[in-house]
CSV table of C-alpha atoms in Angstrom, one decimal:
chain,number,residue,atom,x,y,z
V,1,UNK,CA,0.0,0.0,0.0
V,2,UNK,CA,1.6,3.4,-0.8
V,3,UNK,CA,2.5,5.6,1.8
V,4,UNK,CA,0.7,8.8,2.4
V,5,UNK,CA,3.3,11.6,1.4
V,6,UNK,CA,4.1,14.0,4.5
V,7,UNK,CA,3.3,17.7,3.5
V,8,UNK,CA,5.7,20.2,4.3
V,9,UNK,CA,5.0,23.0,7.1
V,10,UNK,CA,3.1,25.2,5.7
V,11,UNK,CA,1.8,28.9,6.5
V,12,UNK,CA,-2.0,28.0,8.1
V,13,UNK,CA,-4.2,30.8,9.7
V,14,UNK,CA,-6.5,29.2,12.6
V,15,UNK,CA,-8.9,30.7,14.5
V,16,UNK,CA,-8.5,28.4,17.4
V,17,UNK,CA,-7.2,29.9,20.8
V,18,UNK,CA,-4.0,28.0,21.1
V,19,UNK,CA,-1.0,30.2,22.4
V,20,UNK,CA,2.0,29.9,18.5
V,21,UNK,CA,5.1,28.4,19.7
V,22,UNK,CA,8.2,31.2,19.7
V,23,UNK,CA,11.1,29.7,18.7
V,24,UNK,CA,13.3,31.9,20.3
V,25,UNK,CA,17.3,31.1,21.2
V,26,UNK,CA,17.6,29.8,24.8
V,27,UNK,CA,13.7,28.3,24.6
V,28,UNK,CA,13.5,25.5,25.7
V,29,UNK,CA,11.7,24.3,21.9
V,30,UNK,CA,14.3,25.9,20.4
V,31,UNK,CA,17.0,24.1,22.6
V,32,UNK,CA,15.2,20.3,21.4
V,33,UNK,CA,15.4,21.6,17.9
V,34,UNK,CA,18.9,22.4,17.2
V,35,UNK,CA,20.0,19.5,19.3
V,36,UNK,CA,17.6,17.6,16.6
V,37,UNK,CA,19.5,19.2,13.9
V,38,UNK,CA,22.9,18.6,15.0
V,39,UNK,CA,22.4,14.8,16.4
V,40,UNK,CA,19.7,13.3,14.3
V,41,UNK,CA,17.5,12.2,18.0
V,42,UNK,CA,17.8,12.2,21.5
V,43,UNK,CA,16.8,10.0,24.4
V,44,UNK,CA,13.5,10.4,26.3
V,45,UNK,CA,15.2,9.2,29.2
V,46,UNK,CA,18.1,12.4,28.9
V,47,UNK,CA,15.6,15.5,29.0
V,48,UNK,CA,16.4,16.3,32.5
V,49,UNK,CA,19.7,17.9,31.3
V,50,UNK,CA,17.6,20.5,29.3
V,51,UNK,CA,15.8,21.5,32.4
V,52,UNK,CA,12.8,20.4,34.2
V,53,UNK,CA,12.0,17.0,32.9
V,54,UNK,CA,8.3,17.2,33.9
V,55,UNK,CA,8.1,20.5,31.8
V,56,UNK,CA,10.4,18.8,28.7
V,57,UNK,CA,7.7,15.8,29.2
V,58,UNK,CA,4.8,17.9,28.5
V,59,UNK,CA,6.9,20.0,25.7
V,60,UNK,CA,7.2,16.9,24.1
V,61,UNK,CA,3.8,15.5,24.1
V,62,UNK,CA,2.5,18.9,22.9
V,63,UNK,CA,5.2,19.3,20.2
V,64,UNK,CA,3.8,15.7,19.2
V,65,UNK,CA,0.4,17.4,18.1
V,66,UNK,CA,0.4,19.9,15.4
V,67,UNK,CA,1.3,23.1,16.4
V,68,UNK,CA,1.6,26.8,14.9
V,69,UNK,CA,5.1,28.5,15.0
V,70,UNK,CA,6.8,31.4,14.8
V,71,UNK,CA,10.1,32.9,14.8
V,72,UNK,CA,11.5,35.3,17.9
V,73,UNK,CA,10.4,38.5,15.2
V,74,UNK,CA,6.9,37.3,15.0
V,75,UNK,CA,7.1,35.9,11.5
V,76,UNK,CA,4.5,33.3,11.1
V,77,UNK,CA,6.2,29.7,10.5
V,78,UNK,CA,2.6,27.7,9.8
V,79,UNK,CA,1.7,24.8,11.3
V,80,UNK,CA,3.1,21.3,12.2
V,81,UNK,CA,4.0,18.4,14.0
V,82,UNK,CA,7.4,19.3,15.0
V,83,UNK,CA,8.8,15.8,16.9
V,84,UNK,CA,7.6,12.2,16.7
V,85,UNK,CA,8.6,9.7,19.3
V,86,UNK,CA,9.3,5.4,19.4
V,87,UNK,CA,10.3,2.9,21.0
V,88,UNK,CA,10.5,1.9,24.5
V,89,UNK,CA,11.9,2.6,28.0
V,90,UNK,CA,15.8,3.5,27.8
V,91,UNK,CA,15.1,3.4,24.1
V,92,UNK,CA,12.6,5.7,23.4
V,93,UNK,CA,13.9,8.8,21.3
V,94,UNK,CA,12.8,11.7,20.2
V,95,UNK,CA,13.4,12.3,16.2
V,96,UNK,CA,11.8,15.4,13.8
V,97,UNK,CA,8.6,14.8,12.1
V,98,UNK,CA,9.4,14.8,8.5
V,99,UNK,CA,6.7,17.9,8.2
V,100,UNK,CA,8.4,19.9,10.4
V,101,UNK,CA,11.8,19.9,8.5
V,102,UNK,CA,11.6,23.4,7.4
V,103,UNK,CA,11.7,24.8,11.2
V,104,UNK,CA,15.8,24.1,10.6
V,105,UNK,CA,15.8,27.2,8.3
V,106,UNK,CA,14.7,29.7,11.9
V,107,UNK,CA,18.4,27.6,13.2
V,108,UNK,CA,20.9,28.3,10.2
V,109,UNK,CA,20.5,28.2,6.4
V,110,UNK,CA,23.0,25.3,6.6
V,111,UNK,CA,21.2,23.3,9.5
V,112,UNK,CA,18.8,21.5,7.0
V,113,UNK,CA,21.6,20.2,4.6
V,114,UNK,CA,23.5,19.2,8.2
V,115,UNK,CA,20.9,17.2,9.2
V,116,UNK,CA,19.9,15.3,6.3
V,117,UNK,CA,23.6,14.6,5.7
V,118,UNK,CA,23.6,12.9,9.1
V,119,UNK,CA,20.6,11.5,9.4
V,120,UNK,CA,21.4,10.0,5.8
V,121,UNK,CA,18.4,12.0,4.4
V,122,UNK,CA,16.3,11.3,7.3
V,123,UNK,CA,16.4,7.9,7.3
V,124,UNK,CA,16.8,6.1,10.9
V,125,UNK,CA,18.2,2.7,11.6
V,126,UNK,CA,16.0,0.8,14.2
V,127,UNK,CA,19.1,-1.1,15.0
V,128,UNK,CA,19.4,-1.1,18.8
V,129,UNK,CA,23.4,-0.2,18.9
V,130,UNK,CA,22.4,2.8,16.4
V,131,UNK,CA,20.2,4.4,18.6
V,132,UNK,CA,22.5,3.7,21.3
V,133,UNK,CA,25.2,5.4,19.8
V,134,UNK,CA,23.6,8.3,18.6
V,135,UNK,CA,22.0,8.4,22.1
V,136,UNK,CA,25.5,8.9,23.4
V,137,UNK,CA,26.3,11.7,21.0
V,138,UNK,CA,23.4,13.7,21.1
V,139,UNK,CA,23.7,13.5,25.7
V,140,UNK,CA,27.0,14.9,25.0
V,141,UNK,CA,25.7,18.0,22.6
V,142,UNK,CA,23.4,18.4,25.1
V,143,UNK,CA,25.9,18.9,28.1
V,144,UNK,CA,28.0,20.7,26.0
V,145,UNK,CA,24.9,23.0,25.0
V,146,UNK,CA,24.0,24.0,28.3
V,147,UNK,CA,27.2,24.2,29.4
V,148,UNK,CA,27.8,27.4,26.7
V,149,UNK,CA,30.2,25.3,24.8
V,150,UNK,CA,29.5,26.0,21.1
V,151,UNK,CA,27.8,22.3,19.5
V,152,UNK,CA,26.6,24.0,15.9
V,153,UNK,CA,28.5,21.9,13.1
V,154,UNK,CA,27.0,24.6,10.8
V,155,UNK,CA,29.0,27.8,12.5
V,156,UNK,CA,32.2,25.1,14.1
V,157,UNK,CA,35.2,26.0,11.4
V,158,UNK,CA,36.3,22.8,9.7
V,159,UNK,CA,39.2,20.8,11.3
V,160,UNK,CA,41.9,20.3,8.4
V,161,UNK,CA,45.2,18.3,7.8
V,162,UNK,CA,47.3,20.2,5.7
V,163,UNK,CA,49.2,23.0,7.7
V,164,UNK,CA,49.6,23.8,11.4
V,165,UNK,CA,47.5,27.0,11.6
V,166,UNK,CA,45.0,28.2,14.2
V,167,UNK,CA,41.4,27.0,13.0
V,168,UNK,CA,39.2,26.6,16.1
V,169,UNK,CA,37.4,29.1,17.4
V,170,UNK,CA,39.0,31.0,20.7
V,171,UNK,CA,36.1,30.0,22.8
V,172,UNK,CA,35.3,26.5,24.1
V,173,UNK,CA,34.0,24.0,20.9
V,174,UNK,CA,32.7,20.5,20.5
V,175,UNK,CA,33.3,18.4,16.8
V,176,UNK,CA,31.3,15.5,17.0
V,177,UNK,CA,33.0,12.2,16.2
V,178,UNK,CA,31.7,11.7,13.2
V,179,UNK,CA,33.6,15.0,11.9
V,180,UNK,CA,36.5,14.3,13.8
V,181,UNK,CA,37.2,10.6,12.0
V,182,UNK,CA,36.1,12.1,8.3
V,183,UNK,CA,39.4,13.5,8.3
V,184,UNK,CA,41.6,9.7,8.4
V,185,UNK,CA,39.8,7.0,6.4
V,186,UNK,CA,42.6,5.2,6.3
V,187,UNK,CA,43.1,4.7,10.1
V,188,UNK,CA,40.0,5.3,11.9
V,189,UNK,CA,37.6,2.8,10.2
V,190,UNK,CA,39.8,0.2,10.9
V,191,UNK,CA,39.0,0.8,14.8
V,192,UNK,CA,35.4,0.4,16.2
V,193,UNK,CA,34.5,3.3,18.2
V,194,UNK,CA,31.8,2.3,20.6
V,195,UNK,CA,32.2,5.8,23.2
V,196,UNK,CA,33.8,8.5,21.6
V,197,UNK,CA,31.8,11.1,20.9
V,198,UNK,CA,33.6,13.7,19.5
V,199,UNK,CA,36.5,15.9,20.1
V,200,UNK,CA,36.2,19.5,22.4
V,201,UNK,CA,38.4,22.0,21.8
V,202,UNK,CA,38.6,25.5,24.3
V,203,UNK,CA,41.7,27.1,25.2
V,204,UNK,CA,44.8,25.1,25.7
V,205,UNK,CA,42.9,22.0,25.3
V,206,UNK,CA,41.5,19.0,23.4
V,207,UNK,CA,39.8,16.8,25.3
V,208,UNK,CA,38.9,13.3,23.8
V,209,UNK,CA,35.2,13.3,25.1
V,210,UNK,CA,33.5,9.4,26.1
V,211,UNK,CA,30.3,9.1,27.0
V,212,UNK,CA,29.8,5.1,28.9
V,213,UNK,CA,26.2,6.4,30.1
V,214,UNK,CA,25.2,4.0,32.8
V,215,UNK,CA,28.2,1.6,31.9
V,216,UNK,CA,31.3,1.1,33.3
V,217,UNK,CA,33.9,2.0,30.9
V,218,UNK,CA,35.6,-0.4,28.1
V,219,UNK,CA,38.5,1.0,26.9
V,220,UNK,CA,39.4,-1.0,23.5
V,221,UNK,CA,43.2,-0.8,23.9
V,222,UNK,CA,45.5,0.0,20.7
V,223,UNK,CA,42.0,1.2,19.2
V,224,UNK,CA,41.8,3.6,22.2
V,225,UNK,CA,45.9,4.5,21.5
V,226,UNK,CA,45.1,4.6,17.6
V,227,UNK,CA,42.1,7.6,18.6
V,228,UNK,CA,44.4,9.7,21.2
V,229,UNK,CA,47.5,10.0,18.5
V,230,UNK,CA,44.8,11.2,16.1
V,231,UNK,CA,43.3,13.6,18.2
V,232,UNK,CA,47.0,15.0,19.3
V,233,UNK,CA,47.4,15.4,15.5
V,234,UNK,CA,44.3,17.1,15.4
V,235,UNK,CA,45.3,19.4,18.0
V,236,UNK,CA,48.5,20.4,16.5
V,237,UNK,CA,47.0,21.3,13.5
V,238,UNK,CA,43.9,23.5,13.9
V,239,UNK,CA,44.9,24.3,17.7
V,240,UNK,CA,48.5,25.5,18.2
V,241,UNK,CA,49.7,24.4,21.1
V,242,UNK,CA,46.7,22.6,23.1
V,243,UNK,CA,47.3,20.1,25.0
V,244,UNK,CA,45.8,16.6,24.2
V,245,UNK,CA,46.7,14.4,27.0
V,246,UNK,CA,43.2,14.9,28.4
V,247,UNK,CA,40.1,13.3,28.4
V,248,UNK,CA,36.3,13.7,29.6
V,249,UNK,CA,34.4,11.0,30.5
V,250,UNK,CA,30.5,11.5,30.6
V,251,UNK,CA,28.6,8.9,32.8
V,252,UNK,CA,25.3,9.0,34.5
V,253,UNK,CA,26.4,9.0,38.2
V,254,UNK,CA,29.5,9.3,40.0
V,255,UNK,CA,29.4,4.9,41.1
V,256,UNK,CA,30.2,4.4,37.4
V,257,UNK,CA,34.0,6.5,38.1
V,258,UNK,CA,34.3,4.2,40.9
V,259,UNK,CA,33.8,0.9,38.8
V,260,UNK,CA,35.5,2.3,36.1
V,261,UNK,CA,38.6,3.1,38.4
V,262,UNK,CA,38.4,-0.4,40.0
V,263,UNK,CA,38.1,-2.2,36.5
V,264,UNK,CA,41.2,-0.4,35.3
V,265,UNK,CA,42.9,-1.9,38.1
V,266,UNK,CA,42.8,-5.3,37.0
V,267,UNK,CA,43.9,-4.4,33.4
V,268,UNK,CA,47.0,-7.1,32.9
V,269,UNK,CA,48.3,-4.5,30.0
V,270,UNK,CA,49.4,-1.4,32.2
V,271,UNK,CA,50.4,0.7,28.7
V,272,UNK,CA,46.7,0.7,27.6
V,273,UNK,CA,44.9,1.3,31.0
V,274,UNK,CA,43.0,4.2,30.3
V,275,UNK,CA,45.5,6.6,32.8
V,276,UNK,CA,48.3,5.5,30.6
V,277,UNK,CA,46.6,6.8,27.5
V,278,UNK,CA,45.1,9.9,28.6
V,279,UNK,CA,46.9,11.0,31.9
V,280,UNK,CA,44.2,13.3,32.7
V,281,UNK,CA,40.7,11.7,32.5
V,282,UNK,CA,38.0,13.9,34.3
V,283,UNK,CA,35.0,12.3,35.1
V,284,UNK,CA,31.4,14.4,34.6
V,285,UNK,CA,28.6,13.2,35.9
V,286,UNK,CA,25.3,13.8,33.6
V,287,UNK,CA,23.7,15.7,36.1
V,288,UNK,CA,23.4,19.6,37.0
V,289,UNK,CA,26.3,19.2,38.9
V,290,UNK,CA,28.6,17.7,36.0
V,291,UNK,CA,27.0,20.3,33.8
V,292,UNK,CA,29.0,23.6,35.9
V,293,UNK,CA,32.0,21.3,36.3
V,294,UNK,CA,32.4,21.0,32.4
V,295,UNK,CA,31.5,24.9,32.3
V,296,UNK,CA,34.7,25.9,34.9
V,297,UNK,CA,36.8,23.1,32.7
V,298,UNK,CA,36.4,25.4,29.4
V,299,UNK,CA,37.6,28.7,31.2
V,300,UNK,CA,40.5,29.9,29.8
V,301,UNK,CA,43.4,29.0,32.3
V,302,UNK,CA,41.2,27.3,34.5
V,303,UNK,CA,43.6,25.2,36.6
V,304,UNK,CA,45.5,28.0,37.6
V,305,UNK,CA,42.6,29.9,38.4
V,306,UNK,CA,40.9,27.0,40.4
V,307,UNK,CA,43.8,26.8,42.2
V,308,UNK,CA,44.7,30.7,43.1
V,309,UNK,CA,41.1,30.9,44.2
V,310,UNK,CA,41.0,27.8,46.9
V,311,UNK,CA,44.8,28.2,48.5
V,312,UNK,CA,46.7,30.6,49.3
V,313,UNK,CA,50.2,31.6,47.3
V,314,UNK,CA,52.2,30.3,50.4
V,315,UNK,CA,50.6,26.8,50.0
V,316,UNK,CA,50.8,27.0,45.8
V,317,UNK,CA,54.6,26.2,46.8
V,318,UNK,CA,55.1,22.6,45.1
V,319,UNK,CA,58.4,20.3,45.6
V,320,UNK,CA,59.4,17.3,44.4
V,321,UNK,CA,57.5,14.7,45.7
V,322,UNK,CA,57.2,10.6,45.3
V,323,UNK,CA,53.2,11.5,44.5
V,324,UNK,CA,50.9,14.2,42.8
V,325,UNK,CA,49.4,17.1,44.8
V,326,UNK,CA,48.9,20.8,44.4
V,327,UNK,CA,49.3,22.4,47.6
V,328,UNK,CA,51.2,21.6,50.8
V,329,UNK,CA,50.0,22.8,54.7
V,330,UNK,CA,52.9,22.1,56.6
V,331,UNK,CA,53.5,18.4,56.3
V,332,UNK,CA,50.6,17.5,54.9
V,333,UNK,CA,50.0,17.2,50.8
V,334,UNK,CA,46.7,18.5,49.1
V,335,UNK,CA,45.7,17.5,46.0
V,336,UNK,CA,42.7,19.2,44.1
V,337,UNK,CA,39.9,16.9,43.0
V,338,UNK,CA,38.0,20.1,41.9
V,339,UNK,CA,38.3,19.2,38.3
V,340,UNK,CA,37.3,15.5,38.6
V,341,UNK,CA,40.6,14.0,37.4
V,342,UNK,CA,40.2,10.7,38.1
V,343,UNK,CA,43.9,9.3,35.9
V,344,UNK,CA,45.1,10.8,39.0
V,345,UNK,CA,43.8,9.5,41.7
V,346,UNK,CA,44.9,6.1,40.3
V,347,UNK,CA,48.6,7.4,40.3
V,348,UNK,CA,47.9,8.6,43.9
V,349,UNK,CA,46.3,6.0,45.4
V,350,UNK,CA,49.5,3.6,44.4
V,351,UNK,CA,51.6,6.3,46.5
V,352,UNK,CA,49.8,6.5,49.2
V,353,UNK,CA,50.1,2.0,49.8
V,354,UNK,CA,54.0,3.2,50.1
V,355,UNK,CA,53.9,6.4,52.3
V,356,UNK,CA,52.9,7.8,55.5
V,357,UNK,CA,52.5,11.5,54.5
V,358,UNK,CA,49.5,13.2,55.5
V,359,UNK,CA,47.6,13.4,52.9
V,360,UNK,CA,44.5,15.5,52.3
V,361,UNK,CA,42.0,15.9,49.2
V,362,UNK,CA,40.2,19.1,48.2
V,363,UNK,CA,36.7,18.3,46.5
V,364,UNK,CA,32.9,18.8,46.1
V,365,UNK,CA,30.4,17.5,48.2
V,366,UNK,CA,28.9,15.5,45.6
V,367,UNK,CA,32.3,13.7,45.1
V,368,UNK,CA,32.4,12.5,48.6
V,369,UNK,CA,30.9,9.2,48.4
V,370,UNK,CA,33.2,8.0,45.6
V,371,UNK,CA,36.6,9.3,46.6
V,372,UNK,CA,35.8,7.2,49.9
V,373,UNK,CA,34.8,4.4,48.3
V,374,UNK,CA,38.4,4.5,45.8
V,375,UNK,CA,40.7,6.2,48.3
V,376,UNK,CA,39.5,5.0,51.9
V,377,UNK,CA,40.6,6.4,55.4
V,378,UNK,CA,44.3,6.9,54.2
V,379,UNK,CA,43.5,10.8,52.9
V,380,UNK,CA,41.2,13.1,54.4
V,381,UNK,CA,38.9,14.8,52.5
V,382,UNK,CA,38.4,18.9,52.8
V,383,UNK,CA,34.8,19.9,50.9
V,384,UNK,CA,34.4,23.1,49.0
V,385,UNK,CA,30.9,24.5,47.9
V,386,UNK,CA,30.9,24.7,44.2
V,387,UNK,CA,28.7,27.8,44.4
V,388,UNK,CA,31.3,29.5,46.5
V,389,UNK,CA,34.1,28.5,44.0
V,390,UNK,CA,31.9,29.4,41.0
V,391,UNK,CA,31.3,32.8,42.5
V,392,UNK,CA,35.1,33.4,43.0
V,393,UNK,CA,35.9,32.7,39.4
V,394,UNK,CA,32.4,34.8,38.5
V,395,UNK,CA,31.1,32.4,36.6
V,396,UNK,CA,27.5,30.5,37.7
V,397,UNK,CA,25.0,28.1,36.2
V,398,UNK,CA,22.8,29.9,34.6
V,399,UNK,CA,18.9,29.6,34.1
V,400,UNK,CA,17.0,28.1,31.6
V,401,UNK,CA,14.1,30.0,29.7
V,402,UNK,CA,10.9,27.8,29.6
């Protein structure tokens, strides 16, 4: 039986007394549209890092009814269904109605071609490691969206291979995976990617950016190597001198650092444990929380300035040392945990089994229950709000628009 045709969205006066949808920047419709655009769908299950999931639940079922639009001027956008959802439980997503396609025009002139090129002409696999993976992509836009890091493939310069020049943009900026490996056929589809999601770049940095969702993390080994040395090259040719020795790992609550930690323990091949890769892996949870902690680790400088702000210059006094910390009152060692760098807590915990020092632990609240659970009685732990830091640094979450 052939298929009804879907009509486009199309410029419909009504007389009925429904409040028009504004798309208008920092909405949150606006906010479930371009993350449509830029990742193809997103998981039900994930709205609560757009806001307040009760109010994204009941966007969502109205945006499933036709609707009339218009853009922040006024201009009248018609009417349409703008999102259509399947599936079930932890695989229920969200995906544009094929009606509502030209609402990508209000995002960019170049968001339409974007998201047909990705979505291979919007055409979805119902395959269940598809979804999955574009699940993990699109959580990470989403992070990266809130957390003012720019996400828009249409506005993002392209990464190239041919010179060392400065091509990203001075501000904080995430490629998505799929851009990233376009630029090494040769290499990077011989490796299966199962968690990388793309590569963020903001100043002095590209971080390699996993996303292992309720998981604990699998690192692949030489697969894992193969991605860091292309990323490093990466680095060195659109970003100067940024470092590329770190990486962010995205999970849905701070247990899965602790598993991950205590998996990578038992790895029989020390040169691809996941610290030996990337010495600097910071863990950020997919919560509010994780959300400002990825914000203060795209400030320009920001371990310097983490540091000035929560000791004094007399303490910022660092010797040589048989362990990692940051900070020294009297004979005790601090180390800062304010930036969720988990590589070294496994470098510090092996210390510690071979020294008495006093040892001591700077972190949030939140972090608590995991450093105790990985580090035990033998450092004390000293909390900090993360309001109070954030307010020293003047930076602070910011509110969403309904």
């Amino acid at each position: 039986m052939r298929q009804r045709e879907e009509k486009p969205c199309l410029k419909i006066r009504h007389d009925r007394a429904v409040p028009m949808i504004t798309l208008r920047p920092g909405s949150h419709v606006y906010r479930l549209l371009l993350l449509l655009a830029i990742a193809g769908e997103y998981p039900m299950r994930s709205l609560h890092l757009l806001g307040s999931s009760r109010t994204l639940e009941d966007l969502v079922h109205r945006l499933e009814h036709v609707q009339d639009f218009r853009t922040s001027t006024g201009a009248d956008l018609g009417s349409c269904k703008m999102i259509t959802t399947s599936g079930r439980g932890e695989r229920r997503t969200i995906r544009l109605y094929k009606s509502a396609l030209p609402l990508l025009q209000t995002l960019h002139p170049a968001a339409l071609a974007h998201y047909l090129d990705i979505t291979r002409n919007h055409r979805f696999s119902g395959s269940a490691e598809h979804i999955e993976r574009n699940h993990r992509v699109a959580e990470t836009v989403a992070m990266c969206l809130v957390a003012d890091v720019e996400t828009r493939p249409f506005l993002l310069p392209v990464l190239q291979r041919r010179a060392i020049q400065q091509v990203v943009l001075d501000g904080a900026s995430f490629y998505t995976a799929k851009s990233v490996k376009r630029l090494d056929h040769a290499e990077m589809n011989k490796t299966i990617f199962t968690r990388l999601t793309g590569a963020l770049f903001s100043p002095g940095y590209c971080y390699a950016v996993y996303n292992t969702r309720n998981a604990v993390m699998k690192w692949s080994g030489m697969g894992e190597f193969k991605t860091a040395r292309h990323l490093e090259e990466l680095s060195r040719m659109n970003a100067g001198p940024a470092r590329a020795d770190h990486a962010l790992l995205l999970g849905e609550n701070m247990d899965l650092a602790l598993q991950t930690l205590l998996e990578s323990d038992k790895s029989g091949r020390i040169e691809l444990r996941f610290d030996r890769i990337y010495p600097h892996v910071h863990f950020i949870p997919m919560t509010e929380q994780g959300i400002r902690l990825l914000r203060l680790l795209t400030l320009p400088d920001w371990k310097e300035r983490v540091l000035s702000v929560v000791f004094p210059e007399q303490m910022r006094t660092v010797g040589p040392g048989v362990m990692e910390y940051d900070a020294q009152n009297g004979n005790t060692l601090i180390l800062s945990h304010l930036d969720g760098d988990i590589a070294r807590l496994v470098r510090v915990r092996q210390a510690l089994e071979h020294s008495k020092v006093p040892y001591e632990i700077m972190c949030f609240p939140w972090q608590c229950p995991f450093l105790h659970g990985y580090i035990g009685p033998r450092a004390q732990l000293r909390e900090i709000s993360m309001t109070d830091l954030e307010a020293a640094l003047g930076i602070g979450p910011q509110a969403d628009e309904i």
